[in-house]
Tab-separated table of N, CA, C and O in Angstrom:
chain	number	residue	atom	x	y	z
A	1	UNK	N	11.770	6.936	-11.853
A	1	UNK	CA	10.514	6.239	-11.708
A	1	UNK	C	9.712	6.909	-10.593
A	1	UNK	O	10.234	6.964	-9.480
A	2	UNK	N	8.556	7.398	-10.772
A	2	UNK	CA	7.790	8.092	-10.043
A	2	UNK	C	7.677	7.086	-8.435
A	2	UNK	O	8.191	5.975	-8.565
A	3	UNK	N	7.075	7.371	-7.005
A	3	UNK	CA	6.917	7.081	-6.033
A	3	UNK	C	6.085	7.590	-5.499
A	3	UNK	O	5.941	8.726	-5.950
A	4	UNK	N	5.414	7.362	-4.737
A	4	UNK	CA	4.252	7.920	-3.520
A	4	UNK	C	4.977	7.187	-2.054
A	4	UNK	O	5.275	5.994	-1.994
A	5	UNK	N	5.148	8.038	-1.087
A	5	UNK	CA	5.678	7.914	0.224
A	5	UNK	C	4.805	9.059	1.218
A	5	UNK	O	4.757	10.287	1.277
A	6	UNK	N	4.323	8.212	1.761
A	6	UNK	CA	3.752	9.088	3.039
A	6	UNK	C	3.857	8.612	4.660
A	6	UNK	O	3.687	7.412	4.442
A	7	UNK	N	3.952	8.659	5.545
A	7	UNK	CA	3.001	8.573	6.934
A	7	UNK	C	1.868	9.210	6.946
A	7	UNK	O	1.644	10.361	6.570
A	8	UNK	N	0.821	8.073	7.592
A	8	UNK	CA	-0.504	8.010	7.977
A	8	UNK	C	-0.787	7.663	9.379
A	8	UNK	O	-0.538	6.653	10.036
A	9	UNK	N	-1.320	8.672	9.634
A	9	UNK	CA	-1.580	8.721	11.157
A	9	UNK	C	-3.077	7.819	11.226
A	9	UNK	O	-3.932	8.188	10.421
A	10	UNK	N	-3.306	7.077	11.814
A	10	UNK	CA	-4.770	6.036	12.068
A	10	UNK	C	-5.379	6.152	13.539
A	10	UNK	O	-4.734	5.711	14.490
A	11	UNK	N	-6.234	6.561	13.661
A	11	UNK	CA	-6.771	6.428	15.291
A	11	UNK	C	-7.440	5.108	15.350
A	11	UNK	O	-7.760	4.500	14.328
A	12	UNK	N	-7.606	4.759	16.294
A	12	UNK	CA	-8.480	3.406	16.486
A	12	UNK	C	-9.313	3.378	16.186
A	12	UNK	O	-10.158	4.253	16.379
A	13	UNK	N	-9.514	2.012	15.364
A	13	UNK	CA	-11.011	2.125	14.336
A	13	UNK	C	-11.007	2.749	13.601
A	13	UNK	O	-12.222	2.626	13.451
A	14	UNK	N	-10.716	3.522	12.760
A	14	UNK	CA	-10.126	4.265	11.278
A	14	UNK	C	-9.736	3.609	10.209
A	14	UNK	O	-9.133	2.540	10.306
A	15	UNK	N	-10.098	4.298	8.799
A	15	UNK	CA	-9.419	3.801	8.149
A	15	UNK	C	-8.991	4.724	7.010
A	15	UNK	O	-9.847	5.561	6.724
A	16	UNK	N	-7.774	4.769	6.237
A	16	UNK	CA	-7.035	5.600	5.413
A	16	UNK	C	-8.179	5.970	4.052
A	16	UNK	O	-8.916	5.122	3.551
A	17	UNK	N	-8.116	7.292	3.664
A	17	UNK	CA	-8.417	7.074	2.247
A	17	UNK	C	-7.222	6.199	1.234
A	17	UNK	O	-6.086	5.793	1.474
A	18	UNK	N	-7.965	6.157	0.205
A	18	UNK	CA	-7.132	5.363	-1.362
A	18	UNK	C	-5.695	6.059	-0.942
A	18	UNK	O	-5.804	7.073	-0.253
A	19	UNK	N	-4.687	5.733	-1.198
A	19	UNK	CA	-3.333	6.822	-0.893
A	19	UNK	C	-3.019	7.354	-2.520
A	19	UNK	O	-2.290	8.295	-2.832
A	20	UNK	N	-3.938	6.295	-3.616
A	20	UNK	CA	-3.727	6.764	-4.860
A	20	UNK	C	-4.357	8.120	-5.186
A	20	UNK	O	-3.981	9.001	-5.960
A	21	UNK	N	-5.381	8.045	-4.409
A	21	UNK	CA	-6.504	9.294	-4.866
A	21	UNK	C	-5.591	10.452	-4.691
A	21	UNK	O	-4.644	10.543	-3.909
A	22	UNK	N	-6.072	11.408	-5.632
A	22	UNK	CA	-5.632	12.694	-6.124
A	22	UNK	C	-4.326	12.535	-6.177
A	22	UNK	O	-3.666	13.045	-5.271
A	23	UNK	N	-3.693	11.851	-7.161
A	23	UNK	CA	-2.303	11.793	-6.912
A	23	UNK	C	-2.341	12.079	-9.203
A	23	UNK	O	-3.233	12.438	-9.971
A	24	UNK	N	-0.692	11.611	-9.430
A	24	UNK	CA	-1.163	11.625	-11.061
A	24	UNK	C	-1.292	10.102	-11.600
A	24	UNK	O	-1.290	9.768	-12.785
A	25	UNK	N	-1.385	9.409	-10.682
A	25	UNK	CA	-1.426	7.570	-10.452
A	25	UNK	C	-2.612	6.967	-9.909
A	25	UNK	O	-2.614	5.768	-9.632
A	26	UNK	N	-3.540	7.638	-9.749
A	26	UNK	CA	-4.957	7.252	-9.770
A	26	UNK	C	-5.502	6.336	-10.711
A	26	UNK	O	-6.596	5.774	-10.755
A	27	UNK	N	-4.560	6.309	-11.414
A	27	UNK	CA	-5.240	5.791	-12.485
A	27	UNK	C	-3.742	5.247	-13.594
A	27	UNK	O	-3.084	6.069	-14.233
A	28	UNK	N	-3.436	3.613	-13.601
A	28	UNK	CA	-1.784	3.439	-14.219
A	28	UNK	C	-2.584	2.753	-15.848
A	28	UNK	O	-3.703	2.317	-16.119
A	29	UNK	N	-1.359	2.958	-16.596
A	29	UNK	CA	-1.729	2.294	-17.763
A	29	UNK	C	-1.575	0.838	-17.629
A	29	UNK	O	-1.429	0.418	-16.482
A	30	UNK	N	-1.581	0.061	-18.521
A	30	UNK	CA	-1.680	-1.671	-18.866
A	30	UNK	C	-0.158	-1.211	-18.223
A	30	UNK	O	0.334	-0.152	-17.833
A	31	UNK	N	0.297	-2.636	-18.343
A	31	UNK	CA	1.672	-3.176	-17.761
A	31	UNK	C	2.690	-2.052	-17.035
A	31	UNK	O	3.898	-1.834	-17.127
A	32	UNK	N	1.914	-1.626	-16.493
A	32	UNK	CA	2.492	-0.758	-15.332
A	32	UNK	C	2.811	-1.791	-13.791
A	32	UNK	O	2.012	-2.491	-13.168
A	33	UNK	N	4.579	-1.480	-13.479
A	33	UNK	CA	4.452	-2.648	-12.381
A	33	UNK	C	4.763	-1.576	-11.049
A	33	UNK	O	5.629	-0.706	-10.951
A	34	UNK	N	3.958	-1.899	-10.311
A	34	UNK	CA	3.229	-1.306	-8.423
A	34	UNK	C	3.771	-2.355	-7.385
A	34	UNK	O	3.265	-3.422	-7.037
A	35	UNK	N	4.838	-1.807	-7.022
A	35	UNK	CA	5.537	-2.308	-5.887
A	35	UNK	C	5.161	-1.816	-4.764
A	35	UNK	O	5.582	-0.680	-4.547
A	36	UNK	N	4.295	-2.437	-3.708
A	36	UNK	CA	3.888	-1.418	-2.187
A	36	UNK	C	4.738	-1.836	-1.303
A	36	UNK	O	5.080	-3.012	-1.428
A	37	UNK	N	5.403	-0.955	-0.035
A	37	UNK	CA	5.785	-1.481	0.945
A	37	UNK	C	5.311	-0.405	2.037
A	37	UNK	O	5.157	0.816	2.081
A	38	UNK	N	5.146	-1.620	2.986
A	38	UNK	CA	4.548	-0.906	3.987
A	38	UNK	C	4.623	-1.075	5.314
A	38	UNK	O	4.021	-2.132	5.505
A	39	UNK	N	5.143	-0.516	6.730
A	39	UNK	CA	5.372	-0.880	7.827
A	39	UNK	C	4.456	-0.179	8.905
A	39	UNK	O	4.008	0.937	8.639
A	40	UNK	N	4.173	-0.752	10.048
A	40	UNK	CA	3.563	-0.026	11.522
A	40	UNK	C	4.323	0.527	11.956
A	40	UNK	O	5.405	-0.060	11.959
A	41	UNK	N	4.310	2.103	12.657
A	41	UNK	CA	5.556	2.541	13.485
A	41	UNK	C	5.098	1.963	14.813
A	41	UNK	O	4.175	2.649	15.253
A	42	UNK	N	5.360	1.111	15.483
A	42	UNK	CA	4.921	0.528	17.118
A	42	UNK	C	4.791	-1.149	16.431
A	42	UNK	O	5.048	-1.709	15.366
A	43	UNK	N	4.179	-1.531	17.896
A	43	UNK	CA	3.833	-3.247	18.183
A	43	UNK	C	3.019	-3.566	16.773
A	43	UNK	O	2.202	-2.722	16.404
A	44	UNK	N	3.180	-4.539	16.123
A	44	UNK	CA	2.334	-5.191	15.458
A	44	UNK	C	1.957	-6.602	15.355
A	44	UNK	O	2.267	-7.127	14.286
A	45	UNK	N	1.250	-7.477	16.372
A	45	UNK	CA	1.332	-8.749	16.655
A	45	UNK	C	1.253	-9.908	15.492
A	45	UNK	O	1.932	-10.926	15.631
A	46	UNK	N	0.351	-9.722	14.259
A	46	UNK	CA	0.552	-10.349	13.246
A	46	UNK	C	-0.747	-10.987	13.606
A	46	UNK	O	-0.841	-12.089	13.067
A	47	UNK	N	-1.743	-10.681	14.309
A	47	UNK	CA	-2.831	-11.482	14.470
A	47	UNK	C	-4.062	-10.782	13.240
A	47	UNK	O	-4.585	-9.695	13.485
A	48	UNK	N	-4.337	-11.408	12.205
A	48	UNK	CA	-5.358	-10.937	10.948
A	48	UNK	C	-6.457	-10.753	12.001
A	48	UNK	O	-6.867	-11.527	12.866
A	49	UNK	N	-6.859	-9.345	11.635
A	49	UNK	CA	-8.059	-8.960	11.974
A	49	UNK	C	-8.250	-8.560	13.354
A	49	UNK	O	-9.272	-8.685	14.029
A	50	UNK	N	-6.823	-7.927	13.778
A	50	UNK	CA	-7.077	-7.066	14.947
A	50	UNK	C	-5.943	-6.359	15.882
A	50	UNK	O	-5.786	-6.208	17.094
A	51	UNK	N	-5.173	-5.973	14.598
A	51	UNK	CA	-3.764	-4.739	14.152
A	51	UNK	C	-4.354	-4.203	13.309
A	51	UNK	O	-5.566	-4.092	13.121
A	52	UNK	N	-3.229	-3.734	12.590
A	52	UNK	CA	-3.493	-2.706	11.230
A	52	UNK	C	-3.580	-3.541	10.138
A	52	UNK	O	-2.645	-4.341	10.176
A	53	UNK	N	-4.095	-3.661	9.447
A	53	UNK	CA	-4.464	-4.175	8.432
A	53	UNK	C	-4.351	-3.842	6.825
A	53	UNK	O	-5.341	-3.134	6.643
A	54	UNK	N	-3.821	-3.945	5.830
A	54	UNK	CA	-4.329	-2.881	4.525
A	54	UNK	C	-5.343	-3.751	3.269
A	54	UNK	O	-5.235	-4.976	3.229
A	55	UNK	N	-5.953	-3.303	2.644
A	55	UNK	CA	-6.492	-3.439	1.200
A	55	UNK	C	-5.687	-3.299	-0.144
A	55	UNK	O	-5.132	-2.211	-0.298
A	56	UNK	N	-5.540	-4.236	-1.141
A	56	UNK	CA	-4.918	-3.839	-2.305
A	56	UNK	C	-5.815	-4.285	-3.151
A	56	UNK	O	-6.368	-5.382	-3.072
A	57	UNK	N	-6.078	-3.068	-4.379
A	57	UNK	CA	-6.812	-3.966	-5.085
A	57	UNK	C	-5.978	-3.037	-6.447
A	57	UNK	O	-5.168	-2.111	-6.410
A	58	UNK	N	-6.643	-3.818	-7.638
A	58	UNK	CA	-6.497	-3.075	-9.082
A	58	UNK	C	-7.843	-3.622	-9.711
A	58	UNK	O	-8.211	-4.769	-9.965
A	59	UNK	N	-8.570	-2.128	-9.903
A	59	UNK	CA	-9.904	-2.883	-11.013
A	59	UNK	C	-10.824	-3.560	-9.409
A	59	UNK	O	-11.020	-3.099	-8.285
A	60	UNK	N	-11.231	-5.027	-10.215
A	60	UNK	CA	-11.442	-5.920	-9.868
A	60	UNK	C	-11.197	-6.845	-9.078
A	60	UNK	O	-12.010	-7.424	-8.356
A	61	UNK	N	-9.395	-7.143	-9.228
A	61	UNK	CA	-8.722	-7.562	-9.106
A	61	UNK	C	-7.944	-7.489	-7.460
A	61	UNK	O	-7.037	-6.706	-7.178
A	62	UNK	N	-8.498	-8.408	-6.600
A	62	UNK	CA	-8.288	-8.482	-5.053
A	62	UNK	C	-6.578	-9.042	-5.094
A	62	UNK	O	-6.287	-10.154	-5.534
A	63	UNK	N	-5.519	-8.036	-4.543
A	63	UNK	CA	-4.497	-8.878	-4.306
A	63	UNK	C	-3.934	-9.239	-3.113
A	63	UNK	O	-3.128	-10.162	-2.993
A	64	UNK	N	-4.559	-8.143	-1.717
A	64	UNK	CA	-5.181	-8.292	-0.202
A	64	UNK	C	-5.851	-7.908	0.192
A	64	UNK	O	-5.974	-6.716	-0.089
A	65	UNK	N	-6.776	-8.439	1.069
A	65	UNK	CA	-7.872	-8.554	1.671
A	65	UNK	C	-7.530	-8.377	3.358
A	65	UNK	O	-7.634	-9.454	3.945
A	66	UNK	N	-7.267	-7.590	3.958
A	66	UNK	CA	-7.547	-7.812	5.434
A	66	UNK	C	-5.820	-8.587	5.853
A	66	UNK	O	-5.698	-9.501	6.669
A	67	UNK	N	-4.861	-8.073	5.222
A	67	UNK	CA	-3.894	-8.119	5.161
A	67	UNK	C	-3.152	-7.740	6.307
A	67	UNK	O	-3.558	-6.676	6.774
A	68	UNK	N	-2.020	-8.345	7.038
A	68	UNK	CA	-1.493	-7.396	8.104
A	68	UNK	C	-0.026	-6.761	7.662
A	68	UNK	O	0.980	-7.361	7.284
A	69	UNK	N	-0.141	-6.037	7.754
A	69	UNK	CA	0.866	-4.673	7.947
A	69	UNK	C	2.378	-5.096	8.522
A	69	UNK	O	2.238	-4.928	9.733
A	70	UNK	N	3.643	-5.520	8.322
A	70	UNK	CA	4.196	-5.562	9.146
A	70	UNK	C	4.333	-4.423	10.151
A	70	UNK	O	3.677	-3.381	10.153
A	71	UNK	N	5.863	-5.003	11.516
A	71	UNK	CA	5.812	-3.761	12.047
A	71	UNK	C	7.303	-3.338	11.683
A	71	UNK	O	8.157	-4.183	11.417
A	72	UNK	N	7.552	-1.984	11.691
A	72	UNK	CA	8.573	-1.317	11.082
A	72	UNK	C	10.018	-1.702	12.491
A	72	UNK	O	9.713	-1.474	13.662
A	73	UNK	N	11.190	-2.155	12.228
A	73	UNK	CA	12.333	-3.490	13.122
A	73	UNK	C	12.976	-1.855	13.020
A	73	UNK	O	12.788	-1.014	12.141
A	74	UNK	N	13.743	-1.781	14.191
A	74	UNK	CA	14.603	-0.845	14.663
A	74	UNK	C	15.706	-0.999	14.067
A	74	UNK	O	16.300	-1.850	14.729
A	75	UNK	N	16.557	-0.584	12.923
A	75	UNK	CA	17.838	-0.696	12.602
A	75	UNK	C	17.651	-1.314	11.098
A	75	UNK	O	18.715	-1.488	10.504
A	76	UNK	N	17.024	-1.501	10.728
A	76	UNK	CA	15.890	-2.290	9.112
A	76	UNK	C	15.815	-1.202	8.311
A	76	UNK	O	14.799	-0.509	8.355
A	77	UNK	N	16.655	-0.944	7.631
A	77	UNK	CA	15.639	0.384	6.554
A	77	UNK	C	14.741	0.615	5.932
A	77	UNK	O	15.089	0.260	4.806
A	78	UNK	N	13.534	1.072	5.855
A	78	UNK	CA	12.243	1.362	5.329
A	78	UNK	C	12.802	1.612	3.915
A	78	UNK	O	12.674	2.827	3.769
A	79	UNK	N	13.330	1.127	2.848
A	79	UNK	CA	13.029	1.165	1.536
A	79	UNK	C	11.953	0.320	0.861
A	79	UNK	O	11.127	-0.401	1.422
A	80	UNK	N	12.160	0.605	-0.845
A	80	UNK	CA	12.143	-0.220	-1.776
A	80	UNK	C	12.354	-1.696	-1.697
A	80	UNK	O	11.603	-2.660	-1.547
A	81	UNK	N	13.758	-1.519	-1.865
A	81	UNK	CA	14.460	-2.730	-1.679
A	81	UNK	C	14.888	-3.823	0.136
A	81	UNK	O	15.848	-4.528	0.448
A	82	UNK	N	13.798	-3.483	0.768
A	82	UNK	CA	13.815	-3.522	1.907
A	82	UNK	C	12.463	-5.021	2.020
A	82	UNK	O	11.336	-4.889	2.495
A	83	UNK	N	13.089	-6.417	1.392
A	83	UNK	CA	12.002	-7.268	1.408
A	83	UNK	C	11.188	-7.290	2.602
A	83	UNK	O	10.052	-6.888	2.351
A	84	UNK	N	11.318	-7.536	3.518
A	84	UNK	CA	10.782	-7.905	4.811
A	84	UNK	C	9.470	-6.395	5.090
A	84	UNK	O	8.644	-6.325	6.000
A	85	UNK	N	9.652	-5.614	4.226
A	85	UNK	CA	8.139	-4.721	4.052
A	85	UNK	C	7.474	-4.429	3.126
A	85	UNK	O	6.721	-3.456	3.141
A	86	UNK	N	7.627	-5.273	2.054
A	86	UNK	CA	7.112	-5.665	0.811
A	86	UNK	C	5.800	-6.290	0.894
A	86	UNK	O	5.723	-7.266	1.640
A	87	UNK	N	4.726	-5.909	0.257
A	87	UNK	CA	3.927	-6.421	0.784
A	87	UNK	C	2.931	-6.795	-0.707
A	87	UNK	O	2.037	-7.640	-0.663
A	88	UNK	N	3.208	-6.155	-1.749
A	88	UNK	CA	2.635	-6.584	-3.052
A	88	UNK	C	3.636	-6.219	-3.987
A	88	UNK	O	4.245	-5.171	-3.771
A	89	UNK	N	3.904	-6.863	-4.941
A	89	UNK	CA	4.355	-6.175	-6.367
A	89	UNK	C	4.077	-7.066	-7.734
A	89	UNK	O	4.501	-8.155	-8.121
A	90	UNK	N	3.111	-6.029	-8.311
A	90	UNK	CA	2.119	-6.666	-9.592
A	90	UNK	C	2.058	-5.676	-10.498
A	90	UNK	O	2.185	-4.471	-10.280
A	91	UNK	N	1.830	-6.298	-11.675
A	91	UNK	CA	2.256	-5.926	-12.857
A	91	UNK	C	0.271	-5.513	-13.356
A	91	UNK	O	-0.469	-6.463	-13.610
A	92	UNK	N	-0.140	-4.400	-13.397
A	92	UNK	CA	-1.476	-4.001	-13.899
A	92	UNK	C	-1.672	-4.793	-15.684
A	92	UNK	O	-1.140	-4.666	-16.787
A	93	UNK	N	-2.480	-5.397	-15.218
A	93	UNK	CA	-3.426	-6.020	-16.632
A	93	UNK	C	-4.465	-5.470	-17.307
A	93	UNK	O	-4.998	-4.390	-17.054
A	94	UNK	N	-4.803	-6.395	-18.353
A	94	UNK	CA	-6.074	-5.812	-18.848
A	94	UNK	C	-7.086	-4.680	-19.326
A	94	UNK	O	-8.107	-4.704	-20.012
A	95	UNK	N	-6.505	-3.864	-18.797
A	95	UNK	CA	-7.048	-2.488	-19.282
A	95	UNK	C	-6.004	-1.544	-19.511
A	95	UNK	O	-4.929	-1.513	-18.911
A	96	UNK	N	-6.510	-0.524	-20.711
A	96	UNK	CA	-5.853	0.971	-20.996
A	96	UNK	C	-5.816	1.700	-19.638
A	96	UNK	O	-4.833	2.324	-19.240
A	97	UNK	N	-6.968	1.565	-18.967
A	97	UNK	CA	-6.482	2.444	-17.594
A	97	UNK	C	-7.109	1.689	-16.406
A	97	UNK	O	-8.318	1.468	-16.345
A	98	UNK	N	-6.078	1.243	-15.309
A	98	UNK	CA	-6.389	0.610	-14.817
A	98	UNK	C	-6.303	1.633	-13.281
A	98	UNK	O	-5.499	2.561	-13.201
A	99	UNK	N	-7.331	1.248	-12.055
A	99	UNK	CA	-7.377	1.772	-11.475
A	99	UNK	C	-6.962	1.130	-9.850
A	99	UNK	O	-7.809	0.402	-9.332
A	100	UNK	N	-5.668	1.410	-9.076
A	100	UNK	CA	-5.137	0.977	-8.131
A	100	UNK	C	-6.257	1.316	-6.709
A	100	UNK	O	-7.262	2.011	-6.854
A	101	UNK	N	-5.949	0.827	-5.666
A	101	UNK	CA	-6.537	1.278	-4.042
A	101	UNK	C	-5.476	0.521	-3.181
A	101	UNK	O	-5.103	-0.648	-3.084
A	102	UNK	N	-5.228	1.459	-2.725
A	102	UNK	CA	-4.883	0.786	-1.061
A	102	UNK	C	-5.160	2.271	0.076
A	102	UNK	O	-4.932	3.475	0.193
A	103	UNK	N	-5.845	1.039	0.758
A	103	UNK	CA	-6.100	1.516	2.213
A	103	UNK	C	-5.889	0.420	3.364
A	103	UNK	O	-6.004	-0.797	3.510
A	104	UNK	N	-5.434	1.798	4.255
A	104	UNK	CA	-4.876	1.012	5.705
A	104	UNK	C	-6.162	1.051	6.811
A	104	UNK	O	-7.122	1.800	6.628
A	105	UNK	N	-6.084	0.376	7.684
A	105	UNK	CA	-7.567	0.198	8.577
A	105	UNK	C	-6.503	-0.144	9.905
A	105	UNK	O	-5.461	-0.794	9.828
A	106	UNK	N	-6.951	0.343	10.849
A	106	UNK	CA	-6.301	0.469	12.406
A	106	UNK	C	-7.366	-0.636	13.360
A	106	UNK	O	-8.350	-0.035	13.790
A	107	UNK	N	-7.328	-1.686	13.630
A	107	UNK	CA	-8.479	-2.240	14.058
A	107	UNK	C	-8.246	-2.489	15.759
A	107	UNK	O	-8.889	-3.323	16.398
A	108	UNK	N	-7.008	-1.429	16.450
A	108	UNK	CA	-6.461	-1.431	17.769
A	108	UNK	C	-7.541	-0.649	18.280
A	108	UNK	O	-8.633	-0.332	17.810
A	109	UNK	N	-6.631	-0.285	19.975
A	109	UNK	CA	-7.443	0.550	20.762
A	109	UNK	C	-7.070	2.070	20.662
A	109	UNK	O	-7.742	3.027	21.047
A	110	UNK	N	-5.310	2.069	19.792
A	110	UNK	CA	-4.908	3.086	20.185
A	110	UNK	C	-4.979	3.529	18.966
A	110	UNK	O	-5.768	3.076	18.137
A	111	UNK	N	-3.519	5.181	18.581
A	111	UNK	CA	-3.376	5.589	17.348
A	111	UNK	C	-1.938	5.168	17.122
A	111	UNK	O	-0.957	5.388	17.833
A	112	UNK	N	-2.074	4.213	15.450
A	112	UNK	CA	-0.499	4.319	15.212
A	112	UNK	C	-0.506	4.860	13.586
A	112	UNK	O	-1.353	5.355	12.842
A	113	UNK	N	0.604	4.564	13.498
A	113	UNK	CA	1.193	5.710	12.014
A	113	UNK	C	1.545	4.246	11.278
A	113	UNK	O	1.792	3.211	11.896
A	114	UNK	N	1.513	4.383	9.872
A	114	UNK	CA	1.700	3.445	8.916
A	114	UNK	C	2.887	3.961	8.053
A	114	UNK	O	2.450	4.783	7.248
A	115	UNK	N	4.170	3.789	7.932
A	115	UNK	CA	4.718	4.123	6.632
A	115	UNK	C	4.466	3.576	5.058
A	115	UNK	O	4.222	2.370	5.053
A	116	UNK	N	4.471	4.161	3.791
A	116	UNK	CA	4.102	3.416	2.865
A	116	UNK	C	5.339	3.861	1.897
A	116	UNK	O	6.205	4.684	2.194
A	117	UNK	N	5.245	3.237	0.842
A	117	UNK	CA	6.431	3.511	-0.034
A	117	UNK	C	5.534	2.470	-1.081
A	117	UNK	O	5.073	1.358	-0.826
A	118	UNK	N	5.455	3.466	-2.672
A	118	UNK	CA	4.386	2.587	-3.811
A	118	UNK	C	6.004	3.355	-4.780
A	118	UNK	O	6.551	4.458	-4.804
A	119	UNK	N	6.217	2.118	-5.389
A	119	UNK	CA	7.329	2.284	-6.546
A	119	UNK	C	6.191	2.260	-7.766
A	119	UNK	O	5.383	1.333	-7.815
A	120	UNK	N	6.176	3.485	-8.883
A	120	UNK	CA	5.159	2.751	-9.711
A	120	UNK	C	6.048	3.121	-11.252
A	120	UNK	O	6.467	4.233	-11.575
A	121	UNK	N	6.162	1.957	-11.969
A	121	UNK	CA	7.144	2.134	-12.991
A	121	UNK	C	6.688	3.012	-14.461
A	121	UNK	O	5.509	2.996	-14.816
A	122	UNK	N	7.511	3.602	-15.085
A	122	UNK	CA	7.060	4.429	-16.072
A	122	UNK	C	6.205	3.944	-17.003
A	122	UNK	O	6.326	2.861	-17.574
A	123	UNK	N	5.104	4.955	-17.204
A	123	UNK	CA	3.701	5.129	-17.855
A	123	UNK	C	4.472	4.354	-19.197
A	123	UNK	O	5.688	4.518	-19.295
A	124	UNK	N	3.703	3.439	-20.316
A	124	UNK	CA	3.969	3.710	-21.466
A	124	UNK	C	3.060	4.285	-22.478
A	124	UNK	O	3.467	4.510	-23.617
């Protein structure tokens, strides 16, 4: 099953491009299911709207808005199967080609790094 995994470096006040863009998942078919997980490397207080934050959308279709990020626990493994950094997993509707976004937004003083991990299940 295909994956997208990166670190993203964020300076303060920044925000990530799509992590889908230019990828071959820019774009998933109908019932394609998009598992994101995603952690802060540093402090993340959990206060909405002034940590790191991310966007999820499909289409139309808002599934976070101004979302906070956990922060990545010392000794926790950053997977998949790693609930506690799970942060969406939805099954694409409605359209032959449906089109994913997520972006991360840094709304600190400083620069931190975001890990991501997108499980996206085979095309049919």
């Amino acid at each position: 099953m295909p994956i997208i995994a990166n670190n993203v470096s964020l300076t303060a006040g920044s925000s990530s491009v799509n992590v889908f863009d230019n990828t071959n998942y820019q774009f998933v078919n109908e019932g394609t299911e998009i598992r994101v997980s995603a952690a802060v490397v540093g402090a993340n207080d959990d206060v909405q709207g002034s940590n790191v934050n991310y966007r999820f959308t499909i289409n139309n279709t808002e599934f976070a808005e101004d979302a906070i990020v956990p922060a990545l626990v010392t000794g926790q493994p950053f997977t998949d199967s790693a609930a506690s950094y799970r942060t969406n997993s939805v099954v694409a509707t409605g359209q032959a080609r449906n089109r994913p976004l997520l972006v991360f937004r840094n709304q600190t003083s400083g620069t931190l790094v975001v890990k991501f991990y997108i499980f996206i299940s085979q095309q049919a």
